[in-house]
Amino acid sequence: MTDPLQAQVFDSVTGRHVMRLPYSSARWSDSINEDGSLSVEVDATRMSMGLRLHDRLRPWSVILAVSDGSRILHAGPLTDISWDAKSRRMSLSAGGGMTLLTKRLALNSRLASDWRDGVVKTGEDDDPGDYVLHVAGSYPDIVRGLVQEAMLWSPLPIILPKPEGGTYYRDYYAWDMAYISDRIQDIIGLQHGPEVRFDPTLLKDGSMAYKLRAQTEIVDHRWRWSSAAPGQRVYLEGVDASGSAMCTQAYITGGKEDDKTVMARRWIATDGPLLQYADTGHSTDGDLASLQDYAMADLTVGASPQETIKVKASIDYDVHVGDWADLRIEDDYMGEQTLKLKVTDIDGSSDDDWLSLQCSQRGDDDDAASQ
C-alpha cells in the first residue's frame, strides 16, 4: 500500500471537511445494496486537550470516513461513540451512505409547510392530496426520486444522477410512515430491480459527497487475476455454501388493510423436493403485480444453494462491490478452473494491506477483461 490510511470527518449536511483524527485501528465493511459499516479507534492522547471533541463529533451531524488521501474507501454517518476518559481513547461507529436515509421518511416534501395534525381520509373516494408522494420513471429513477425528495426536506451531500425516463411509478402514502431506505430496498428487491450504491467521493475543494448509483448492474472494474501468478497478491481463501434460502414455491402477502390481504404465489417446476417459502415483508404493498415480482425474485435467489467464494486481494486494488473478476485457481475442492465472480462484500482493516472479498459466481460470460 503506497499511501497511509487516514481517518477523516466531514459535515453530514454540506460535506465540508471538519477534521482529521489520529487513530489506532479502523475496520470497514461494504455489501452490495446495503449500508456497510465503519469502526475507528481514536487515540486522543495525540490531540490537543482543547478540541472539545464532544461538540465536534456529534452522532448524525458528521460523516466518518477512511481514505488513502486520494480515494475514500468507506464513509458513513457517525452513529455511536464510546469515550474512555482515563485512557483518552474513543471508539466510533458509522454506517454507510444509505444510512443517512434511515432517518428520512418517504413523505412528500410539500408537507414540510402543509402538514396539519388531524384525521386524514384515505377512502377510495377521498383525495389525500400532499399526503401521497408520487414517483415515476425507470426503477433507478424511482430510487433517485426518493432520494431527491429526502433532500428537499433538508440538504444531504449526495450527487444525483440524471433521470432515465420510464413507465414505472409508485405512490407512497404518508400514513405508512416508511423510511426512504426501506422503500429503496423494496425497489432493489424486485425481480428486475436495480443495484444501488452511494459512492463516497473526494471533491476538488476537499469536501466529500456521495454519488448515487442506481443501475441494472454496477460494474466499475473487470479484473483478471491468477492465484498462481507471482506478484498479483490475490488468492482463494475458501468457499461457504448454504441451502437456507432455497425454495421452489414462494408465497407473498401484502396490502393488509380493512381486513383484506393481497396474496400471490409463484413456483418453478423441479424433479427435486418441494421447498416452500413465505415472504411476509411487504405488508404495506397492495399491488398484485409487485407482489408477484417479489415472489419471482425470491425464486431466483432460491433456485440454488447460496455459495460464497472468499478471496483475498491486495488493498492496492481499487475493488468495489459489484466488480467482476476472473480468478484462475488450482484448488482441491474447486479444482483447476477460472472462477467468474461478482464481488458482493468487501472488508478492510488498517491492521494489514489485504482486502477480504466475498463473491458470488456470475454464470457464463466471455467479456470480462482486466482494467
Short mmCIF file of C-alpha atoms in Angstrom, two decimals:
data_model
loop_
_atom_site.label_atom_id
_atom_site.label_comp_id
_atom_site.label_asym_id
_atom_site.label_seq_id
_atom_site.Cartn_x
_atom_site.Cartn_y
_atom_site.Cartn_z
CA MET A 1 0.00 0.00 0.00
CA THR A 2 1.61 3.24 -1.15
CA ASP A 3 -0.35 5.79 0.92
CA PRO A 4 -1.14 5.50 4.66
CA LEU A 5 -4.78 5.39 5.60
CA GLN A 6 -6.42 8.44 7.17
CA ALA A 7 -9.50 8.85 9.35
CA GLN A 8 -11.40 11.96 8.27
CA VAL A 9 -14.53 13.76 9.47
CA PHE A 10 -16.96 15.65 7.20
CA ASP A 11 -20.13 17.63 7.83
CA SER A 12 -23.20 15.48 7.13
CA VAL A 13 -25.24 18.37 5.68
CA THR A 14 -22.71 20.15 3.47
CA GLY A 15 -19.98 17.51 3.08
CA ARG A 16 -17.27 20.03 4.01
CA HIS A 17 -14.14 18.74 5.73
CA VAL A 18 -14.17 19.11 9.52
CA MET A 19 -11.03 17.45 10.86
CA ARG A 20 -8.59 14.59 10.66
CA LEU A 21 -8.47 12.09 13.50
CA PRO A 22 -5.43 10.20 14.83
CA TYR A 23 -6.47 6.58 15.06
CA SER A 24 -5.03 3.28 16.24
CA SER A 25 -7.23 1.00 14.12
CA ALA A 26 -10.02 1.13 11.57
CA ARG A 27 -12.24 -1.57 10.12
CA TRP A 28 -14.85 -1.23 7.40
CA SER A 29 -17.30 -3.41 5.52
CA ASP A 30 -19.27 -2.85 2.31
CA SER A 31 -22.05 -5.03 0.96
CA ILE A 32 -23.89 -4.68 -2.31
CA ASN A 33 -27.21 -2.82 -1.88
CA GLU A 34 -26.57 -2.40 1.86
CA ASP A 35 -25.35 0.36 4.21
CA GLY A 36 -22.00 -1.10 5.19
CA SER A 37 -20.20 -0.14 8.41
CA LEU A 38 -17.05 1.51 9.76
CA SER A 39 -15.45 1.40 13.19
CA VAL A 40 -12.49 3.58 14.22
CA GLU A 41 -10.47 3.57 17.42
CA VAL A 42 -9.22 7.11 18.15
CA ASP A 43 -6.15 7.88 20.26
CA ALA A 44 -6.95 11.29 21.80
CA THR A 45 -3.57 11.41 23.58
CA ARG A 46 -2.21 12.59 20.23
CA MET A 47 -4.63 15.53 20.12
CA SER A 48 -4.93 18.89 21.86
CA MET A 49 -6.92 18.91 25.11
CA GLY A 50 -8.83 21.98 23.92
CA LEU A 51 -10.51 20.44 20.87
CA ARG A 52 -13.81 19.69 22.68
CA LEU A 53 -14.46 16.54 20.69
CA HIS A 54 -17.84 16.24 22.36
CA ASP A 55 -19.02 19.27 20.39
CA ARG A 56 -17.29 18.35 17.11
CA LEU A 57 -18.17 14.67 16.93
CA ARG A 58 -21.95 14.59 17.22
CA PRO A 59 -23.82 11.48 16.01
CA TRP A 60 -25.57 12.10 12.67
CA SER A 61 -24.02 15.58 12.40
CA VAL A 62 -20.79 14.30 10.89
CA ILE A 63 -19.66 11.66 8.42
CA LEU A 64 -16.74 9.43 9.40
CA ALA A 65 -14.51 8.27 6.56
CA VAL A 66 -11.36 6.25 5.96
CA SER A 67 -9.27 7.24 2.95
CA ASP A 68 -5.81 6.91 1.48
CA GLY A 69 -5.65 10.60 0.60
CA SER A 70 -6.87 10.19 -2.98
CA ARG A 71 -9.89 7.89 -2.61
CA ILE A 72 -12.40 7.20 0.14
CA LEU A 73 -12.55 3.51 1.00
CA HIS A 74 -15.68 3.88 3.15
CA ALA A 75 -17.72 6.70 4.66
CA GLY A 76 -20.90 6.88 6.70
CA PRO A 77 -22.71 8.99 9.28
CA LEU A 78 -21.36 8.69 12.80
CA THR A 79 -23.93 6.76 14.84
CA ASP A 80 -22.27 5.76 18.13
CA ILE A 81 -19.45 6.99 20.38
CA SER A 82 -17.77 5.37 23.37
CA TRP A 83 -15.28 7.53 25.31
CA ASP A 84 -12.84 6.22 27.93
CA ALA A 85 -11.75 9.29 29.90
CA LYS A 86 -8.94 7.53 31.76
CA SER A 87 -7.11 6.23 28.69
CA ARG A 88 -8.28 9.14 26.47
CA ARG A 89 -9.40 6.70 23.82
CA MET A 90 -12.58 6.72 21.81
CA SER A 91 -14.47 4.14 19.76
CA LEU A 92 -16.51 5.48 16.84
CA SER A 93 -19.10 3.59 14.79
CA ALA A 94 -20.55 4.67 11.47
CA GLY A 95 -22.79 3.28 8.75
CA GLY A 96 -22.66 3.96 5.02
CA GLY A 97 -24.26 6.34 2.56
CA MET A 98 -27.69 4.71 2.67
CA THR A 99 -27.64 5.01 6.47
CA LEU A 100 -28.41 8.73 6.01
CA LEU A 101 -31.79 7.70 4.59
CA THR A 102 -32.72 5.59 7.61
CA LYS A 103 -33.61 8.92 9.26
CA ARG A 104 -35.74 10.26 6.39
CA LEU A 105 -39.36 9.26 5.82
CA ALA A 106 -40.95 8.72 2.41
CA LEU A 107 -43.06 11.88 2.67
CA ASN A 108 -43.99 14.47 0.10
CA SER A 109 -41.72 17.47 0.79
CA ARG A 110 -44.68 19.83 0.44
CA LEU A 111 -45.81 18.52 3.82
CA ALA A 112 -42.92 20.46 5.37
CA SER A 113 -45.19 23.52 5.19
CA ASP A 114 -48.61 21.93 4.53
CA TRP A 115 -48.75 19.39 7.36
CA ARG A 116 -51.87 19.56 9.50
CA ASP A 117 -52.49 17.44 12.60
CA GLY A 118 -55.79 15.61 12.48
CA VAL A 119 -57.68 12.99 10.51
CA VAL A 120 -56.51 12.06 7.02
CA LYS A 121 -59.26 10.44 4.94
CA THR A 122 -57.88 7.50 2.93
CA GLY A 123 -61.00 6.03 1.36
CA GLU A 124 -61.30 5.29 -2.36
CA ASP A 125 -63.39 8.42 -2.92
CA ASP A 126 -61.13 10.69 -0.86
CA ASP A 127 -58.28 12.88 -2.13
CA PRO A 128 -55.39 12.76 0.37
CA GLY A 129 -53.53 15.47 -1.55
CA ASP A 130 -49.95 16.03 -0.42
CA TYR A 131 -50.15 13.02 1.88
CA VAL A 132 -49.25 10.97 -1.21
CA LEU A 133 -45.78 11.09 -2.80
CA HIS A 134 -45.88 10.09 -6.48
CA VAL A 135 -42.57 8.99 -8.07
CA ALA A 136 -42.29 7.83 -11.69
CA GLY A 137 -39.75 6.75 -14.32
CA SER A 138 -37.43 3.76 -14.51
CA TYR A 139 -36.69 1.81 -11.34
CA PRO A 140 -33.41 3.78 -10.95
CA ASP A 141 -35.50 6.96 -11.41
CA ILE A 142 -37.78 5.92 -8.56
CA VAL A 143 -34.74 5.46 -6.31
CA ARG A 144 -33.46 8.85 -7.48
CA GLY A 145 -36.84 10.46 -6.85
CA LEU A 146 -36.99 9.11 -3.30
CA VAL A 147 -33.53 10.47 -2.51
CA GLN A 148 -34.33 13.80 -4.16
CA GLU A 149 -37.48 14.14 -2.04
CA ALA A 150 -35.44 13.46 1.10
CA MET A 151 -33.03 16.22 0.10
CA LEU A 152 -35.91 18.68 -0.45
CA TRP A 153 -36.74 18.33 3.25
CA SER A 154 -33.13 19.15 4.21
CA PRO A 155 -29.83 19.01 2.27
CA LEU A 156 -27.60 15.95 2.14
CA PRO A 157 -24.17 15.65 0.46
CA ILE A 158 -25.50 13.44 -2.34
CA ILE A 159 -24.99 13.97 -6.08
CA LEU A 160 -27.98 12.70 -8.05
CA PRO A 161 -27.70 11.07 -11.48
CA LYS A 162 -29.66 12.29 -14.47
CA PRO A 163 -33.14 10.75 -14.79
CA GLU A 164 -33.52 7.98 -17.37
CA GLY A 165 -37.25 8.06 -18.01
CA GLY A 166 -39.62 5.11 -17.90
CA THR A 167 -43.16 3.96 -17.31
CA TYR A 168 -42.98 2.62 -13.75
CA TYR A 169 -44.45 4.56 -10.85
CA ARG A 170 -45.01 4.26 -7.13
CA ASP A 171 -47.35 6.12 -4.78
CA TYR A 172 -46.04 6.37 -1.24
CA TYR A 173 -48.58 7.16 1.46
CA ALA A 174 -47.70 9.33 4.44
CA TRP A 175 -49.73 7.16 6.81
CA ASP A 176 -47.46 4.18 6.12
CA MET A 177 -44.60 6.11 7.82
CA ALA A 178 -41.98 4.18 5.87
CA TYR A 179 -38.33 5.22 5.72
CA ILE A 180 -36.68 6.15 2.42
CA SER A 181 -34.06 3.43 2.96
CA ASP A 182 -36.79 0.76 3.27
CA ARG A 183 -38.58 1.99 0.15
CA ILE A 184 -35.29 1.83 -1.76
CA GLN A 185 -34.82 -1.75 -0.56
CA ASP A 186 -38.33 -2.51 -1.88
CA ILE A 187 -37.27 -1.40 -5.37
CA ILE A 188 -33.98 -3.31 -5.12
CA GLY A 189 -35.91 -6.44 -4.13
CA LEU A 190 -37.96 -6.56 -7.34
CA GLN A 191 -37.05 -9.26 -9.86
CA HIS A 192 -35.53 -6.68 -12.22
CA GLY A 193 -34.73 -4.14 -9.55
CA PRO A 194 -31.52 -2.11 -9.81
CA GLU A 195 -28.33 -2.32 -7.82
CA VAL A 196 -27.87 0.78 -5.68
CA ARG A 197 -24.69 2.33 -4.31
CA PHE A 198 -23.79 5.59 -2.61
CA ASP A 199 -20.16 6.07 -3.64
CA PRO A 200 -18.25 8.44 -1.32
CA THR A 201 -16.08 10.76 -3.38
CA LEU A 202 -13.46 13.38 -2.51
CA LEU A 203 -14.18 16.67 -4.30
CA LYS A 204 -11.63 19.20 -5.53
CA ASP A 205 -12.30 21.62 -2.65
CA GLY A 206 -11.52 18.95 -0.04
CA SER A 207 -15.14 18.21 0.78
CA MET A 208 -16.91 14.92 0.08
CA ALA A 209 -20.19 13.83 -1.46
CA TYR A 210 -21.91 10.57 -2.23
CA LYS A 211 -22.60 9.83 -5.88
CA LEU A 212 -25.88 7.95 -6.10
CA ARG A 213 -25.56 4.98 -8.46
CA ALA A 214 -28.70 3.07 -9.43
CA GLN A 215 -28.34 0.75 -12.41
CA THR A 216 -29.40 -2.71 -13.52
CA GLU A 217 -25.87 -3.81 -12.66
CA ILE A 218 -22.99 -1.67 -11.40
CA VAL A 219 -19.59 -2.87 -12.60
CA ASP A 220 -16.70 -0.41 -12.11
CA HIS A 221 -13.87 -2.83 -12.88
CA ARG A 222 -13.48 -6.21 -14.53
CA TRP A 223 -10.43 -7.85 -13.04
CA ARG A 224 -8.43 -10.78 -14.40
CA TRP A 225 -6.37 -12.48 -11.71
CA SER A 226 -4.42 -15.71 -11.25
CA SER A 227 -3.76 -17.01 -7.76
CA ALA A 228 -0.64 -18.77 -9.08
CA ALA A 229 0.85 -15.73 -10.81
CA PRO A 230 3.72 -14.10 -8.88
CA GLY A 231 3.19 -10.56 -7.70
CA GLN A 232 -0.58 -10.38 -8.18
CA ARG A 233 -1.31 -10.76 -4.44
CA VAL A 234 -4.68 -12.44 -4.91
CA TYR A 235 -5.70 -15.90 -3.70
CA LEU A 236 -8.74 -18.07 -2.99
CA GLU A 237 -9.41 -18.16 0.76
CA GLY A 238 -12.33 -20.59 0.88
CA VAL A 239 -15.93 -21.41 -0.05
CA ASP A 240 -19.14 -21.39 2.02
CA ALA A 241 -22.42 -22.88 0.75
CA SER A 242 -25.86 -22.64 2.39
CA GLY A 243 -29.24 -24.01 1.38
CA SER A 244 -31.23 -21.94 3.91
CA ALA A 245 -32.72 -19.60 1.27
CA MET A 246 -33.55 -22.31 -1.28
CA CYS A 247 -37.16 -22.51 -2.44
CA THR A 248 -39.20 -23.80 -5.36
CA GLN A 249 -42.52 -22.23 -4.36
CA ALA A 250 -42.83 -18.68 -2.98
CA TYR A 251 -45.87 -17.19 -1.24
CA ILE A 252 -46.18 -13.42 -0.74
CA THR A 253 -48.64 -11.48 1.42
CA GLY A 254 -49.18 -7.73 1.37
CA GLY A 255 -51.67 -4.92 1.41
CA LYS A 256 -53.15 -5.72 4.81
CA GLU A 257 -55.86 -3.08 5.26
CA ASP A 258 -59.51 -3.14 6.35
CA ASP A 259 -59.44 -6.91 6.90
CA LYS A 260 -58.18 -7.50 3.34
CA THR A 261 -54.92 -9.20 2.35
CA VAL A 262 -53.45 -9.46 -1.14
CA MET A 263 -51.63 -12.76 -1.75
CA ALA A 264 -49.52 -14.12 -4.59
CA ARG A 265 -47.73 -17.37 -5.39
CA ARG A 266 -45.07 -18.28 -7.92
CA TRP A 267 -43.25 -21.58 -8.41
CA ILE A 268 -40.74 -23.39 -10.59
CA ALA A 269 -41.03 -26.97 -11.86
CA THR A 270 -38.42 -29.31 -10.41
CA ASP A 271 -37.71 -33.02 -10.07
CA GLY A 272 -36.41 -32.36 -6.56
CA PRO A 273 -38.25 -31.74 -3.31
CA LEU A 274 -40.93 -29.08 -2.87
CA LEU A 275 -39.40 -26.19 -0.92
CA GLN A 276 -41.97 -23.61 0.16
CA TYR A 277 -41.12 -20.10 1.33
CA ALA A 278 -43.34 -17.42 2.89
CA ASP A 279 -42.38 -13.77 2.35
CA THR A 280 -44.37 -11.51 4.70
CA GLY A 281 -42.15 -8.42 4.46
CA HIS A 282 -44.39 -6.37 2.14
CA SER A 283 -47.38 -5.63 4.37
CA THR A 284 -47.81 -2.08 3.03
CA ASP A 285 -47.67 -3.04 -0.66
CA GLY A 286 -51.10 -3.90 -2.03
CA ASP A 287 -50.13 -4.01 -5.71
CA LEU A 288 -50.57 -7.58 -7.00
CA ALA A 289 -48.07 -7.21 -9.86
CA SER A 290 -45.38 -6.01 -7.42
CA LEU A 291 -46.04 -8.93 -5.08
CA GLN A 292 -45.76 -11.37 -7.99
CA ASP A 293 -42.46 -9.71 -8.91
CA TYR A 294 -41.15 -10.14 -5.36
CA ALA A 295 -42.11 -13.83 -5.50
CA MET A 296 -40.16 -14.31 -8.73
CA ALA A 297 -37.17 -12.56 -7.15
CA ASP A 298 -37.37 -14.98 -4.19
CA LEU A 299 -37.37 -17.91 -6.61
CA THR A 300 -34.37 -16.51 -8.49
CA VAL A 301 -32.39 -16.30 -5.27
CA GLY A 302 -33.63 -19.67 -4.02
CA ALA A 303 -33.04 -21.67 -7.19
CA SER A 304 -29.69 -22.98 -5.98
CA PRO A 305 -27.58 -23.01 -2.79
CA GLN A 306 -26.13 -19.65 -1.82
CA GLU A 307 -22.41 -20.12 -2.45
CA THR A 308 -19.92 -17.55 -1.20
CA ILE A 309 -16.44 -17.54 -2.74
CA LYS A 310 -13.97 -15.91 -0.34
CA VAL A 311 -10.97 -14.16 -1.93
CA LYS A 312 -8.06 -12.18 -0.50
CA ALA A 313 -6.76 -9.27 -2.60
CA SER A 314 -4.24 -6.51 -2.04
CA ILE A 315 -5.69 -3.21 -0.78
CA ASP A 316 -3.86 -1.56 -3.68
CA TYR A 317 -6.58 -2.91 -5.98
CA ASP A 318 -9.42 -0.37 -6.19
CA VAL A 319 -12.05 -3.09 -5.81
CA HIS A 320 -15.69 -2.05 -5.39
CA VAL A 321 -18.77 -4.12 -4.58
CA GLY A 322 -20.32 -5.08 -7.90
CA ASP A 323 -16.98 -5.56 -9.68
CA TRP A 324 -16.42 -8.61 -11.85
CA ALA A 325 -13.33 -10.77 -11.56
CA ASP A 326 -11.96 -13.78 -13.44
CA LEU A 327 -9.79 -15.68 -10.96
CA ARG A 328 -7.66 -18.59 -12.12
CA ILE A 329 -7.25 -21.20 -9.36
CA GLU A 330 -5.86 -24.66 -8.68
CA ASP A 331 -7.73 -25.99 -5.64
CA ASP A 332 -8.51 -29.38 -4.06
CA TYR A 333 -12.21 -28.53 -3.61
CA MET A 334 -12.94 -26.29 -6.61
CA GLY A 335 -10.49 -27.94 -8.99
CA GLU A 336 -8.45 -26.21 -11.66
CA GLN A 337 -10.59 -23.57 -13.34
CA THR A 338 -11.23 -19.89 -13.88
CA LEU A 339 -13.89 -18.64 -11.49
CA LYS A 340 -16.16 -15.95 -12.94
CA LEU A 341 -17.01 -13.86 -9.90
CA LYS A 342 -19.05 -10.85 -8.82
CA VAL A 343 -17.84 -9.04 -5.68
CA THR A 344 -20.72 -8.70 -3.21
CA ASP A 345 -18.92 -7.77 0.04
CA ILE A 346 -15.63 -6.11 0.97
CA ASP A 347 -13.99 -5.99 4.40
CA GLY A 348 -10.88 -3.97 5.11
CA SER A 349 -8.73 -3.06 8.09
CA SER A 350 -5.86 -0.74 8.88
CA ASP A 351 -4.13 -3.71 10.53
CA ASP A 352 -2.99 -5.16 7.20
CA ASP A 353 -2.90 -4.38 3.49
CA TRP A 354 -5.32 -7.10 2.35
CA LEU A 355 -9.00 -6.85 1.47
CA SER A 356 -11.36 -9.72 2.24
CA LEU A 357 -13.76 -10.18 -0.68
CA GLN A 358 -16.94 -12.21 -0.71
CA CYS A 359 -18.08 -13.14 -4.19
CA SER A 360 -20.85 -14.97 -6.00
CA GLN A 361 -20.39 -16.80 -9.27
CA ARG A 362 -21.60 -14.79 -12.27
CA GLY A 363 -22.54 -17.62 -14.59
CA ASP A 364 -21.35 -17.87 -18.18
CA ASP A 365 -19.99 -14.84 -19.95
CA ASP A 366 -16.92 -14.23 -22.02
CA ASP A 367 -16.48 -10.46 -21.95
CA ALA A 368 -14.73 -9.94 -18.60
CA ALA A 369 -11.42 -8.25 -19.06
CA SER A 370 -8.87 -6.67 -16.81
CA GLN A 371 -8.84 -2.94 -16.18
#
